[in-house]
Coordinates of C-alpha atoms and ligand atoms in Angstrom, one line a residue:
X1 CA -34.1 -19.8 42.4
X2 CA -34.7 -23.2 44.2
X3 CA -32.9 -23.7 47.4
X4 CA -30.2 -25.9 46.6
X5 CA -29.5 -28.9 49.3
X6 CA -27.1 -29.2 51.9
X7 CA -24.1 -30.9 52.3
X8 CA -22.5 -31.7 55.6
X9 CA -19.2 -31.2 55.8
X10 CA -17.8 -32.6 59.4
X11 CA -14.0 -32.9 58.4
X12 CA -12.0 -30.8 56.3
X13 CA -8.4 -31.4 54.7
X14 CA -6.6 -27.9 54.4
X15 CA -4.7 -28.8 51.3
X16 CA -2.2 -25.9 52.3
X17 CA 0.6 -24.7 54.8
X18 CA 1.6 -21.1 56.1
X19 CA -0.8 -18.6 57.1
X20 CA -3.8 -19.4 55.1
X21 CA -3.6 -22.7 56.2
X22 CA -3.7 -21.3 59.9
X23 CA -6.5 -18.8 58.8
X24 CA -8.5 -21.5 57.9
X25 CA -8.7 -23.6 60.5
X26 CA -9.2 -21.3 62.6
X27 CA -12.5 -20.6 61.2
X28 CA -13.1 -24.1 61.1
X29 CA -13.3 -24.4 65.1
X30 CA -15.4 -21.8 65.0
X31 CA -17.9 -23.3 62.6
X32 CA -17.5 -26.9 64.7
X33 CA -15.4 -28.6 61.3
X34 CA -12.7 -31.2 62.4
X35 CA -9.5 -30.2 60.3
X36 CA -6.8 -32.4 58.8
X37 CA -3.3 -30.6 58.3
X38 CA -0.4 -32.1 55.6
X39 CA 2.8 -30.5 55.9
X40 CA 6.0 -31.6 54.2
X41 CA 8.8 -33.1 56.0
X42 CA 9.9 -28.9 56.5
X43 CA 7.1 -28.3 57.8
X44 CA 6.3 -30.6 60.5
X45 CA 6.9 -27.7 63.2
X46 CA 4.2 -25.3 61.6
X47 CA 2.0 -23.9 63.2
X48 CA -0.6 -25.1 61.0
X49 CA 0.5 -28.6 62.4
X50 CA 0.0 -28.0 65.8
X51 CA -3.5 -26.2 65.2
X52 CA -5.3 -29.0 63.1
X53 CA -7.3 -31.4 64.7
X54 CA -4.5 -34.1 62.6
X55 CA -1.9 -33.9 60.1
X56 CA -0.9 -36.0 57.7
X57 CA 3.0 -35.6 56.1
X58 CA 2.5 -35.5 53.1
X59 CA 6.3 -36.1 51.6
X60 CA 9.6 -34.5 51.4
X61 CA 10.0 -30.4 51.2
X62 CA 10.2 -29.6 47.4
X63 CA 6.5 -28.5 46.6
X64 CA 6.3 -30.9 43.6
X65 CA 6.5 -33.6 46.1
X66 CA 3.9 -32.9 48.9
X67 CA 1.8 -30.0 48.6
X68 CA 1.5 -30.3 45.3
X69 CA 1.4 -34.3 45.0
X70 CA -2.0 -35.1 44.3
X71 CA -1.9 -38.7 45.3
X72 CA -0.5 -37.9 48.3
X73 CA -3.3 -35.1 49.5
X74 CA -5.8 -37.6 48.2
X75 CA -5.1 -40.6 50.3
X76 CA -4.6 -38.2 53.6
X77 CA -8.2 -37.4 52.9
X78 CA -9.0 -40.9 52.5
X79 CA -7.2 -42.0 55.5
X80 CA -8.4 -39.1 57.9
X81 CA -12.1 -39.4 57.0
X82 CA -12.2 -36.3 55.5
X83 CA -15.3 -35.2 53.4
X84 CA -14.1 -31.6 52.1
X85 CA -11.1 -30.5 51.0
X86 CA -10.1 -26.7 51.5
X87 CA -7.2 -25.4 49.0
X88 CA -6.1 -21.5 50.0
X89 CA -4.5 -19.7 47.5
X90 CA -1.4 -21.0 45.6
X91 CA -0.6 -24.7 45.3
X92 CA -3.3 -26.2 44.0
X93 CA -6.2 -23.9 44.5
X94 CA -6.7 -22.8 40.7
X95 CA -6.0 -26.3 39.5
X96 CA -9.1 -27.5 37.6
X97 CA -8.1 -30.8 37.5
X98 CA -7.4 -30.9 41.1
X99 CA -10.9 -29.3 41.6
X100 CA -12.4 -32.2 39.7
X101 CA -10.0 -35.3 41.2
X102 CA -11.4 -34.1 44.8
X103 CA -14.9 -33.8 43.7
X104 CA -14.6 -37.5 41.6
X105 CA -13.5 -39.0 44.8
X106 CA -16.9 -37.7 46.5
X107 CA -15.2 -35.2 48.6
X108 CA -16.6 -31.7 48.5
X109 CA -13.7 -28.8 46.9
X110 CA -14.3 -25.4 48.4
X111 CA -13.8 -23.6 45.5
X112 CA -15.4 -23.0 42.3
X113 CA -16.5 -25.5 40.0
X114 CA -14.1 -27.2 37.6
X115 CA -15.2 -25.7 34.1
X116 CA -15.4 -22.2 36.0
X117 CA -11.9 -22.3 37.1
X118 CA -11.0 -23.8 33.7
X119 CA -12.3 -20.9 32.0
X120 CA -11.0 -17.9 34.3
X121 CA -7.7 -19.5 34.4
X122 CA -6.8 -19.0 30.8
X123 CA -6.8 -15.2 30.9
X124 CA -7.6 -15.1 26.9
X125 CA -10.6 -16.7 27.4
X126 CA -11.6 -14.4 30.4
X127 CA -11.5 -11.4 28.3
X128 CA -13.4 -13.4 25.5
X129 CA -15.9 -13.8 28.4
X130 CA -15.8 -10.4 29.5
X131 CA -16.2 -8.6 26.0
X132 CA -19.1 -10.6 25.6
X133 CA -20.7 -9.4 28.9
X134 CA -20.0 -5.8 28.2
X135 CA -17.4 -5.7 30.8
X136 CA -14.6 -3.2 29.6
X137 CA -11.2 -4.9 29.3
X138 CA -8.3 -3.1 27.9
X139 CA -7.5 -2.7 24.2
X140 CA -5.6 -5.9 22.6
X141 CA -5.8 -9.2 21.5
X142 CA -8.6 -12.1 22.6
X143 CA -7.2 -14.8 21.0
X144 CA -3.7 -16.7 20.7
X145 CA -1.7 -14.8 18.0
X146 CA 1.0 -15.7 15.9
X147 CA 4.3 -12.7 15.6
X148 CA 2.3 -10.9 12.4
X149 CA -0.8 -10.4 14.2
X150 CA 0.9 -9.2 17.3
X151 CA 2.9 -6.5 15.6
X152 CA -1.0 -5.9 13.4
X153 CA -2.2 -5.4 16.5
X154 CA 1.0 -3.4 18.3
X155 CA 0.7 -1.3 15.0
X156 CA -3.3 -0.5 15.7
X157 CA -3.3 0.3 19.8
X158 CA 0.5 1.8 19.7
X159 CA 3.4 0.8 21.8
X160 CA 4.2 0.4 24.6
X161 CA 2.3 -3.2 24.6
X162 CA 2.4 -6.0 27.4
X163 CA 2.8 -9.5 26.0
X164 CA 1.3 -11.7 28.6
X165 CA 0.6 -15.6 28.7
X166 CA -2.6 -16.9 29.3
X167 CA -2.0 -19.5 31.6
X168 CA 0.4 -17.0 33.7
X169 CA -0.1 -16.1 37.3
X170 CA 1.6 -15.0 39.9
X171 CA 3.0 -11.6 38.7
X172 CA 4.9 -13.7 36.2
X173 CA 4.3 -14.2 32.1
X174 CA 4.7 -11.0 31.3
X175 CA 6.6 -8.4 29.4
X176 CA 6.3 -4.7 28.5
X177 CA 7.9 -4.0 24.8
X178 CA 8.5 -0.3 23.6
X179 CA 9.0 -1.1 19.7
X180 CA 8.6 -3.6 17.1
X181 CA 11.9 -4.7 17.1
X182 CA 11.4 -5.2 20.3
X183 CA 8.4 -7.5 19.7
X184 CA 10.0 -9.5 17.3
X185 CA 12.8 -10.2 19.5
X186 CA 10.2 -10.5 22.5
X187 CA 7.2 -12.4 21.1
X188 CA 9.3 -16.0 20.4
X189 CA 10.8 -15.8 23.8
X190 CA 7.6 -15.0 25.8
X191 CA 6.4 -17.9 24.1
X192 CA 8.7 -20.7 25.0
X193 CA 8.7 -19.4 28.5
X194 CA 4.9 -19.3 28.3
X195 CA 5.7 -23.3 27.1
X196 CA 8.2 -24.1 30.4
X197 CA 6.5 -22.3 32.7
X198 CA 3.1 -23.1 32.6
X199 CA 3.1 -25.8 29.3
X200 CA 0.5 -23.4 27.5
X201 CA 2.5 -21.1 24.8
X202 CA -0.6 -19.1 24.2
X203 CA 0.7 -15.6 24.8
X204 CA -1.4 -12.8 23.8
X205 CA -1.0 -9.0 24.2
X206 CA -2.5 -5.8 25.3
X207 CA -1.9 -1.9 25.4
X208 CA 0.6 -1.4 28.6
X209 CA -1.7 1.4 30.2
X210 CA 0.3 4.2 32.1
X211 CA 0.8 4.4 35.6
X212 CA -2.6 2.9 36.4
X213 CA -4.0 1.8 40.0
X214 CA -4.7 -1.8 40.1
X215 CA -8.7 -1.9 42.1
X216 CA -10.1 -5.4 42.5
X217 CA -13.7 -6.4 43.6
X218 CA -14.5 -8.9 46.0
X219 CA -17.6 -10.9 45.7
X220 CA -19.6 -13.6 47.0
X221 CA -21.8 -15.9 45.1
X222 CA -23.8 -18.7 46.0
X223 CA -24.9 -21.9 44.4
X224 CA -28.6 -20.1 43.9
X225 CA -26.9 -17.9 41.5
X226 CA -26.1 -14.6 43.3
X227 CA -22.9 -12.6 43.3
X228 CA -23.1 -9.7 45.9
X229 CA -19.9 -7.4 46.0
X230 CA -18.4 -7.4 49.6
X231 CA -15.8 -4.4 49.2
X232 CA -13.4 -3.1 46.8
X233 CA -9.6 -3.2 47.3
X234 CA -6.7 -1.5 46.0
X235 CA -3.5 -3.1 45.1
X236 CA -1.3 -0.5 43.5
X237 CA 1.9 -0.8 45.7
X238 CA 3.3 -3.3 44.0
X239 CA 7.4 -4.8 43.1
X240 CA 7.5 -6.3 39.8
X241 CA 4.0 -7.2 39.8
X242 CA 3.9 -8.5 43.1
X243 CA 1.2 -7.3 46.1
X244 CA 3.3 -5.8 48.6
X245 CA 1.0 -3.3 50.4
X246 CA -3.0 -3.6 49.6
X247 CA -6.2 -1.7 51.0
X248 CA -9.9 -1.4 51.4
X249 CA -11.5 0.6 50.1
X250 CA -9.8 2.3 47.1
X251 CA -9.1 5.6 48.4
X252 CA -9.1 6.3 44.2
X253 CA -13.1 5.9 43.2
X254 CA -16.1 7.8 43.8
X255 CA -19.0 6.6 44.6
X256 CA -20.2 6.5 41.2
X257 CA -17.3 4.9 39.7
X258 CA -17.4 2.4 42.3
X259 CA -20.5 1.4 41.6
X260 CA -20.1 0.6 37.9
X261 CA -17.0 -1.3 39.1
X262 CA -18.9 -3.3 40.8
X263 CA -21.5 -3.6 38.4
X264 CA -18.6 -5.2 35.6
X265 CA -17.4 -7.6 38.4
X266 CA -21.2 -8.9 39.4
X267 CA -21.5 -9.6 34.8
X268 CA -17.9 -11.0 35.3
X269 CA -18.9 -13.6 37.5
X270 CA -22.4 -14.5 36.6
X271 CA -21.0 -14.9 33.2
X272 CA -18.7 -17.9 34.5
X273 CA -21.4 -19.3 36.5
X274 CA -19.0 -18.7 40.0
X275 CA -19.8 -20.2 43.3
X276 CA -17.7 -19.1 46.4
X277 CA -15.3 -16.0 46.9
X278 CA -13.5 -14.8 44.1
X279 CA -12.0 -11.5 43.0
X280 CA -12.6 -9.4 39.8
X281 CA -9.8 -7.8 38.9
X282 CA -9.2 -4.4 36.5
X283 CA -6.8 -1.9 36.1
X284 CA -7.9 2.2 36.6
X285 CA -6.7 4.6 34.5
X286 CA -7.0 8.0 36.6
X287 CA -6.9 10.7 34.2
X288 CA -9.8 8.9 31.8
X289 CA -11.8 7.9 34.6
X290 CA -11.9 4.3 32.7
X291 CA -11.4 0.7 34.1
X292 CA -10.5 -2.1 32.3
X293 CA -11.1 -6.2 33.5
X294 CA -7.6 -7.9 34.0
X295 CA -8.5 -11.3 35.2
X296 CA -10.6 -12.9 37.6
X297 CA -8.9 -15.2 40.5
X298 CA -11.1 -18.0 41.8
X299 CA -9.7 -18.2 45.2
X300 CA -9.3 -16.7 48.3
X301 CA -6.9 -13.8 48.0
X302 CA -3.8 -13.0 50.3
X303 CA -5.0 -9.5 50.7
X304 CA -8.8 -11.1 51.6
X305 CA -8.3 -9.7 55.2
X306 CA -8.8 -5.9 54.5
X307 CA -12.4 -6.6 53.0
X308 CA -13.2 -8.5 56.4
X309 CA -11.9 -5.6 58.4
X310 CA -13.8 -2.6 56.5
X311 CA -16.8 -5.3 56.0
X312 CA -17.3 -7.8 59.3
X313 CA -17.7 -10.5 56.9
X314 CA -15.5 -13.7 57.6
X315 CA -14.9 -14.5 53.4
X316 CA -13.4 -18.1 54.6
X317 CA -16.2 -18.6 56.6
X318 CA -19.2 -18.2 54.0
X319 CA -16.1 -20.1 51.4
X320 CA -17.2 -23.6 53.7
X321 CA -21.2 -22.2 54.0
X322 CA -21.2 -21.6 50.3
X323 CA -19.8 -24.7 49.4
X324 CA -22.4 -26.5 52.1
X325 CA -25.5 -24.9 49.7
X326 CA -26.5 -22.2 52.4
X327 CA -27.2 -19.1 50.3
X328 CA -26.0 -15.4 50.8
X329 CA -27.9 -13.6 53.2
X330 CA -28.2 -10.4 51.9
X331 CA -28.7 -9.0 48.4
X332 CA -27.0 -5.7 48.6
X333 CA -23.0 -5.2 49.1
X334 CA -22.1 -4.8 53.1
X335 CA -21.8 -1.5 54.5
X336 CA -18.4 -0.3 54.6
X337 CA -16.7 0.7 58.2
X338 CA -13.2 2.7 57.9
X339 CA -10.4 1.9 56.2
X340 CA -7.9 -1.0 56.2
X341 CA -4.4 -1.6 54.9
X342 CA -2.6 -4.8 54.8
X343 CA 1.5 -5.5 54.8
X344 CA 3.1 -8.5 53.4
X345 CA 5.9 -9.0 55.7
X346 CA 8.3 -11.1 54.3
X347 CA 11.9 -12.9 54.4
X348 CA 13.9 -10.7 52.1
X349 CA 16.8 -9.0 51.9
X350 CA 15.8 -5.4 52.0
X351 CA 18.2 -4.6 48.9
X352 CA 18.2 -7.0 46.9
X353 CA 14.9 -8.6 47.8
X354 CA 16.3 -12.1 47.5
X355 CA 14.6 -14.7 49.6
X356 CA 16.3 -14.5 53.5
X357 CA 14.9 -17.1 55.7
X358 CA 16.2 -18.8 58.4
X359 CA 15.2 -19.2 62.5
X360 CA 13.2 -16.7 64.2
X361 CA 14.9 -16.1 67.5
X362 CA 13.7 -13.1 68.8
X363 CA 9.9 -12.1 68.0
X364 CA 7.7 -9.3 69.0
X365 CA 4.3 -9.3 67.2
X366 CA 2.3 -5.9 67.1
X367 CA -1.0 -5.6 68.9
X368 CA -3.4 -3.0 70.4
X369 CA -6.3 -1.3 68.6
X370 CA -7.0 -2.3 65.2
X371 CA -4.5 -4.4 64.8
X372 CA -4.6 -8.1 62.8
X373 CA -1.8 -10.1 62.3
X374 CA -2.3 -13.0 60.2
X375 CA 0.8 -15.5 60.3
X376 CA 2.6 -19.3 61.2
X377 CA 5.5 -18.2 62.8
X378 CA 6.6 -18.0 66.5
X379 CA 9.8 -17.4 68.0
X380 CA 11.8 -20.7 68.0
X381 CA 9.9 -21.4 64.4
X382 CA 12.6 -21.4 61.6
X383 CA 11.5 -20.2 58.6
X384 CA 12.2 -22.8 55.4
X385 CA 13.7 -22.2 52.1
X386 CA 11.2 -24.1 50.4
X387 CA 8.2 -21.8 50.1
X388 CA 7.3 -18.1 49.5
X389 CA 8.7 -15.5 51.7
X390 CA 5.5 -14.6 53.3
X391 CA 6.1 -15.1 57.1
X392 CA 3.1 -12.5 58.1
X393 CA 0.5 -10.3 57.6
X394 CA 0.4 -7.5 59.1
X395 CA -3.4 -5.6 59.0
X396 CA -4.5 -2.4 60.6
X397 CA -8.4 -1.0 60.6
X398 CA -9.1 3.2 61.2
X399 CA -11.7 5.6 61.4
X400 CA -9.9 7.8 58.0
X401 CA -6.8 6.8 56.0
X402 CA -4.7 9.0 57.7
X403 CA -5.0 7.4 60.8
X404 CA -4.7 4.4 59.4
X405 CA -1.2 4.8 57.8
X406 CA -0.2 6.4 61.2
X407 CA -1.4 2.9 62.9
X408 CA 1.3 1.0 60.0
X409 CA 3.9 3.1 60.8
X410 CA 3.2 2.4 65.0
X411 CA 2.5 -1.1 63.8
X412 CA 6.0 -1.8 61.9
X413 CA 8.0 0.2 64.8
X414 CA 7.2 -1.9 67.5
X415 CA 7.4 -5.2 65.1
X416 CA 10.7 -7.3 65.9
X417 CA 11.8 -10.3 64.1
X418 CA 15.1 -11.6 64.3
X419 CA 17.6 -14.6 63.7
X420 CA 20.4 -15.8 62.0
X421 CA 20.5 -15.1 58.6
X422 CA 17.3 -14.4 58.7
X423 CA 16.2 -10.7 57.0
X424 CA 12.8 -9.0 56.7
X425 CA 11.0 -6.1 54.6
X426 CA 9.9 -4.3 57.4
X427 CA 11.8 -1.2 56.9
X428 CA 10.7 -1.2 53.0
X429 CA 6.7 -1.4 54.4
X430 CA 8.0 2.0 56.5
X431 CA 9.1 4.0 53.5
X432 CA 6.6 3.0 51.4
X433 CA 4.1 4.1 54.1
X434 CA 6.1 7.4 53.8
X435 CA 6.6 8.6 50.5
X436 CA 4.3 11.4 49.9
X437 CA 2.2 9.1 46.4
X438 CA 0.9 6.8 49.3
X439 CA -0.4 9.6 52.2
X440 CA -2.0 11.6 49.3
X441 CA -3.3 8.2 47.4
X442 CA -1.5 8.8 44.0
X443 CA 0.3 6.1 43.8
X444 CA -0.2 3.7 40.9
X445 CA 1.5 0.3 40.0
X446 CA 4.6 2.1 38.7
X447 CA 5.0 3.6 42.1
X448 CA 8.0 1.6 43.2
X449 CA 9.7 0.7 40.0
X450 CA 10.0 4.8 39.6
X451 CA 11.3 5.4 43.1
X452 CA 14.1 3.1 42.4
X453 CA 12.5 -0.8 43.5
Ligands
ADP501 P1 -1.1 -12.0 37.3 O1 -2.1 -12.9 36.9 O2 0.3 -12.5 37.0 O3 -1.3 -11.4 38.6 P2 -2.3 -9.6 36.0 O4 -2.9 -9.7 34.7 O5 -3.3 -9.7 37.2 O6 -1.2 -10.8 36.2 O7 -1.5 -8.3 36.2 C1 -0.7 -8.1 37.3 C2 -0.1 -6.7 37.4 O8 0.6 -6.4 36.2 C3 -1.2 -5.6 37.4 O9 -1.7 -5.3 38.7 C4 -0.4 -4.4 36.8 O10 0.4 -3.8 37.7 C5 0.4 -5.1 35.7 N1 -0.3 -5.1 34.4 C6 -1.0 -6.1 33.9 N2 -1.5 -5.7 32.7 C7 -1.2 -4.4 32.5 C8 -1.4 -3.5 31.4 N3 -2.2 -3.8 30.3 N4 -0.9 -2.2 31.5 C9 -0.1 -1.9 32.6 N5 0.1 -2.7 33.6 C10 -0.4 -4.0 33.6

């Protein structure tokens, strides 16, 4: 392929908050890009705020009105200078239109390209793609249906079924039916939620596999046209479809099986045409040895950090090279070094896991070997109601998994965070890191819902 040309980019508008925001720019410094924060009026004591080179406020705390007001990020960029804008995850990232208002303005998005995240977010037409590149997904529908074809098709692959909608995200859109009754009451409702939460009713459906591990590939791809994997993760711990705890590697796949899974993800995203980091995901059914394509994300990931850990390669980093036209500099997937976990420690009541946030007045962050903690708070910070929970992530790198889940454990102990009214999922991170599924590696993404969460 012809080497593509370069684009500068000297100033960078991180079209984000929280800990990717602060992630980012700190890879920015190190690559010599000026950055440009925006931050709602919550969030005007962020870290991410004090980091940035500037910041910009960007309007008043309800996401609709600042990090997710178009307008708004747009003329930041324009008054700053800016000549790139980075997204994260969330917000905006997998917004086409956003993708294509950035570039349209001659500013350089450091993401995919438009079409590509056009196609790969509607999740029907990313299992159109990935039948057609011979990329296993699981048994179901590949179209919008109407009611009769569902229960045709519920009929054909047996319940129980997943209805899903094709614009969802998130962990959300979804529902497991056991019966046809149950999908005749389901299907209409799935839809007008499909309608009001994402203003797409297409909702399509698929065989709800049992117990299966969730493994996702990362990968690379340049504007040339290659896709190198950089590391598998696995993302089985999960609460109601939601990451909670997520490694690297899968501690579920042989060598062999790997390899074909990273095989399907490489077709995946050739087939899309994808530029920058992205993630392939699929579900693993254990006892069949058989892996199925879920959906791609064309972003950087929350969990990104345990691939960088187990692989030395900074994925934000080659996000700005990639989007600048340098090209991938190696052809094969990175050597993998150890094991890595990461914890999602949030603001949440530990029983009901309702959102808990409030100041952080006594803090004590875990350190010492192998230890990576991604995050935006400090004591004094108060955490906002605004946003997700997320206050930090908490990632640990060893020589063999059992060590590795010793190091959480150390890692969670010596964590304090504290405050008024102010509650954290620490202590659910500990007995997760405990129950005897995770330590042997059998757990699946049923794990939690069975123990009782
Ligand atoms: P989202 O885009 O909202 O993250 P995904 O399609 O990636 O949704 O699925 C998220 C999670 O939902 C999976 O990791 C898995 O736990 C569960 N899930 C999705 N599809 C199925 C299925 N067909 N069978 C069983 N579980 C599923």
């Amino acid at each position: 392929m012809s080497a593509q040309p370069k684009r500068e980019i000297k100033k960078v508008l991180i079209a984000n908050r929280g800990e990717i925001a602060v992630r980012a720019i700190r890879t920015c410094k190190e690559l010599g890009i000026k950055t440009v924060a925006v931050y709602s009026e919550a969030d005007k004591d962020s870290l991410h705020v004090m980091l940035a080179d500037e910041a910009v406020c960007i309007g008043p705390p309800p996401p609709s009105e600042s990090y997710l007001n178009i307008p708004n990020i747009l003329s930041a960029a324009e008054i700053t200078g800016a000549d790139a804008v980075y997204p994260g995850y969330g917000f905006l990232s997998e917004n086409p239109k956003f993708a294509e208002i950035v570039e349209a303005n001659g500013l350089i998005f450091i993401g995919p390209r438009p079409e590509t995240l056009r196609l790969i977010g509607n999740k029907v037409k990313a299992k159109q793609v990935a039948k057609r590149a011979g990329v296993p997904t699981v048994p179901g529908s590949t179209r919008k249906i109407s009611l009769e074809e569902a229960l045709d098709i519920a009929y054909d692959i047996g319940y129980p079924v997943i209805l899903k909608a094709a614009a969802g995200g998130g962990g959300r859109g979804m529902r497991v039916v056991y019966s046809e009754k149950e999908l005749r009451e389901k299907f209409p409702l799935a839809r007008s939620e499909a309608k009001a939460a994402f203003g797409d009713d297409t909702v399509y459906l698929e065989k709800f596999l049992l117990n299966p591990k969730h493994i996702e590939v990362q990968i690379l791809a340049d504007k040339s046209g290659k896709v190198v994997p950089i590391s598998d993760r696995e993302c089985s711990i999960q609460r109601r479809h939601q990451k909670v705890i997520e490694e690297a590697p899968s501690p579920s796949i042989d060598g062999e099986t790997r390899k074909k899974l990273y095989e399907a993800a490489v077709r995946f995203a050739e087939a899309v045409g994808y530029e920058g980091a992205g993630t392939v995901e699929f579900l693993y059914d254990t006892k069949s040895g058989e892996f199925y394509f879920i959906e791609m994300n064309g972003r950087i990931q929350v969990e990104h950090p345990v691939t960088e850990m187990v692989t030395g390669v900074d994925l934000v980093k080659w996000q700005f090279l990639i989007a600048m036209g340098e090209e991938l500099p190696f052809e094969e997937p990175p050597p993998i070094n150890g094991f890595a976990l990461e914890m999602r420690i949030n603001a949440e009541d530990p029983v009901t896991f309702a959102p808990a946030p409030g100041p952080i007045e006594r803090l004590i962050l875990p350190g010492g070997f192998g230890v990576r903690v991604d995050t935006h708070v400090y004591q004094g910070y108060r955490v906002p109601p605004y946003y997700d929970s997320l206050l930090a992530k908490f990632i640990v790198h060893a020589a063999d998994r059992d060590e590795l889940i010793r190091r959480a454990l150390r890692v969670v102990e010596e964590t304090v965070i504290e405050g008024k009214g102010l509650k954290t999922n620490l202590e659910f991170h500990k007995f997760i890191l405990q129950t005897k599924e995770f330590r042997e590696a059998k757990h699946h993404v049923k794990l939690l819902e069975e123990l009782g969460y």
